[in-house]
mmCIF file of C-alpha atoms in Angstrom:
data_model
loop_
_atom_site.group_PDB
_atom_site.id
_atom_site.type_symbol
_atom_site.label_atom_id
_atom_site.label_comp_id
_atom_site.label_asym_id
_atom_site.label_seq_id
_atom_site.Cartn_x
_atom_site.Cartn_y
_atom_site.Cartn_z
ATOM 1 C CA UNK A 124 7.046 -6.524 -2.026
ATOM 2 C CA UNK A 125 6.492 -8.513 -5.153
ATOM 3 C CA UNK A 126 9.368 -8.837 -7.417
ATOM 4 C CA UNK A 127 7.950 -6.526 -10.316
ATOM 5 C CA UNK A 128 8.220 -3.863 -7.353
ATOM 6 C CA UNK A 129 11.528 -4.218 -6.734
ATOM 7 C CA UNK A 130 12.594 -4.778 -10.151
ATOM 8 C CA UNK A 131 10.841 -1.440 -10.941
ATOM 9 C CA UNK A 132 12.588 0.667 -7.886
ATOM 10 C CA UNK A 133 15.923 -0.866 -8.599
ATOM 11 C CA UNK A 134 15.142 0.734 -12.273
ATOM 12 C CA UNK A 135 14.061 3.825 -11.370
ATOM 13 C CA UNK A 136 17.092 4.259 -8.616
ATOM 14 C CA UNK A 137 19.420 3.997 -11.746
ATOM 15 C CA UNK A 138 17.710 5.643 -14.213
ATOM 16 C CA UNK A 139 19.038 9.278 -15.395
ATOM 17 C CA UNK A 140 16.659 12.330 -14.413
ATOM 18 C CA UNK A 141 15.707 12.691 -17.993
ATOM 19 C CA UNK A 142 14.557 8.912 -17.684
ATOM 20 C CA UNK A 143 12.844 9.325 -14.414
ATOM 21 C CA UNK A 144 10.917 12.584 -16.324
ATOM 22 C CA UNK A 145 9.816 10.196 -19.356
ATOM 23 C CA UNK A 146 8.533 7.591 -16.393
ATOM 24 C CA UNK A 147 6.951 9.689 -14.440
ATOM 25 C CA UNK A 148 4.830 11.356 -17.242
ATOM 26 C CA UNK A 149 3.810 7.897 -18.025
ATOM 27 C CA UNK A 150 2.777 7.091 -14.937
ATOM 28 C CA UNK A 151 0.832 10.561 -14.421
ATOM 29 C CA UNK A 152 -0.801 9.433 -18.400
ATOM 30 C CA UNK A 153 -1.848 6.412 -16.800
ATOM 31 C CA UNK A 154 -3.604 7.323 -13.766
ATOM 32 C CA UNK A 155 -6.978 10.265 -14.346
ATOM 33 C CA UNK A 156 -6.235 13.650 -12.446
ATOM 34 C CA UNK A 157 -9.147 12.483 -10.373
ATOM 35 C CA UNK A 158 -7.027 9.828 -9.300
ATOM 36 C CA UNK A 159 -4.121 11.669 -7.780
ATOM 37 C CA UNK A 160 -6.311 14.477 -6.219
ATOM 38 C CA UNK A 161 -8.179 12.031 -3.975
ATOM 39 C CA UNK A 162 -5.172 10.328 -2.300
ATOM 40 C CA UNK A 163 -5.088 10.662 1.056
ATOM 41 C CA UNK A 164 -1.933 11.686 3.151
ATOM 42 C CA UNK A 165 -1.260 9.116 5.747
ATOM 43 C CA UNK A 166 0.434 10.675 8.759
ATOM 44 C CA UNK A 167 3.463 8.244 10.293
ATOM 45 C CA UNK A 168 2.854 5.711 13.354
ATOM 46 C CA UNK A 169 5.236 5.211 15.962
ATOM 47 C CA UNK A 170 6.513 2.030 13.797
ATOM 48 C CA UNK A 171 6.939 4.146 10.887
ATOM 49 C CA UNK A 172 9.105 7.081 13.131
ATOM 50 C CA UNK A 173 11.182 4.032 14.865
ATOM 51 C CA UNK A 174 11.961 2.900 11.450
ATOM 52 C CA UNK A 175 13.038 6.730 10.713
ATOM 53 C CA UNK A 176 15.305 7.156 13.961
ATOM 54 C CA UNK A 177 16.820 3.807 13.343
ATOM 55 C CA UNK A 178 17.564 4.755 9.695
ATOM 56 C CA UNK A 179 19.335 7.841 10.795
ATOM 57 C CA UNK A 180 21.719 6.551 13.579
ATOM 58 C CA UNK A 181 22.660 3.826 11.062
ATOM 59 C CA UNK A 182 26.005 4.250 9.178
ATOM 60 C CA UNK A 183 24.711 1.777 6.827
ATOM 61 C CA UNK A 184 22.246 4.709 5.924
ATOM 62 C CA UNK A 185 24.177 6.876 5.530
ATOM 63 C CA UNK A 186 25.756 5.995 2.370
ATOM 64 C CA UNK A 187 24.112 6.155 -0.976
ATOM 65 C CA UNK A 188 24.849 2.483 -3.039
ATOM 66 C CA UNK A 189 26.327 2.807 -6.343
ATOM 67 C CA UNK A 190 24.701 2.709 -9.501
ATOM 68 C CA UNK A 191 27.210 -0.578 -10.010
ATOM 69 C CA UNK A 192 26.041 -2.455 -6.480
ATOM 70 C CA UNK A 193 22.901 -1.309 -7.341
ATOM 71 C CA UNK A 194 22.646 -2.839 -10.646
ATOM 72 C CA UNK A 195 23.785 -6.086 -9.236
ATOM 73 C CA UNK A 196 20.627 -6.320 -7.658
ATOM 74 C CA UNK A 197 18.755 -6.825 -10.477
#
């Protein structure tokens, strides 16, 4: 993931749901109708649902960061 990607999600995991509204209208302004309407839905591998299971059983996972160890990311 490049670093403007992870800049961006550590953002957006931070950002207030009237924030994430404003972004996501942006985004959606960016991008034609056409655009959305023709992505395809990708169904998961067997990588993908390992990834899942492992996620689940991890207590790591289990709790959400807060917005203050999240913000030291950036």
């Amino acid at each position: 993931m490049s670093e403007t990607k992870a800049r961006l999600i550590g953002a957006i995991t931070v950002m207030d749901e009237s924030g994430a509204q404003r972004l996501w209208q942006i985004v959606q302004n960016l991008y034609s109708s056409d655009a959305w309407a023709n992505i395809q839905e990708e169904q998961p591998d067997e990588l993908d649902l390992q990834m899942i299971r492992d996620a689940q059983q991890d207590p790591d996972c289990q709790t959400a960061a807060t917005p203050e160890e999240l913000r030291s990311l950036l």
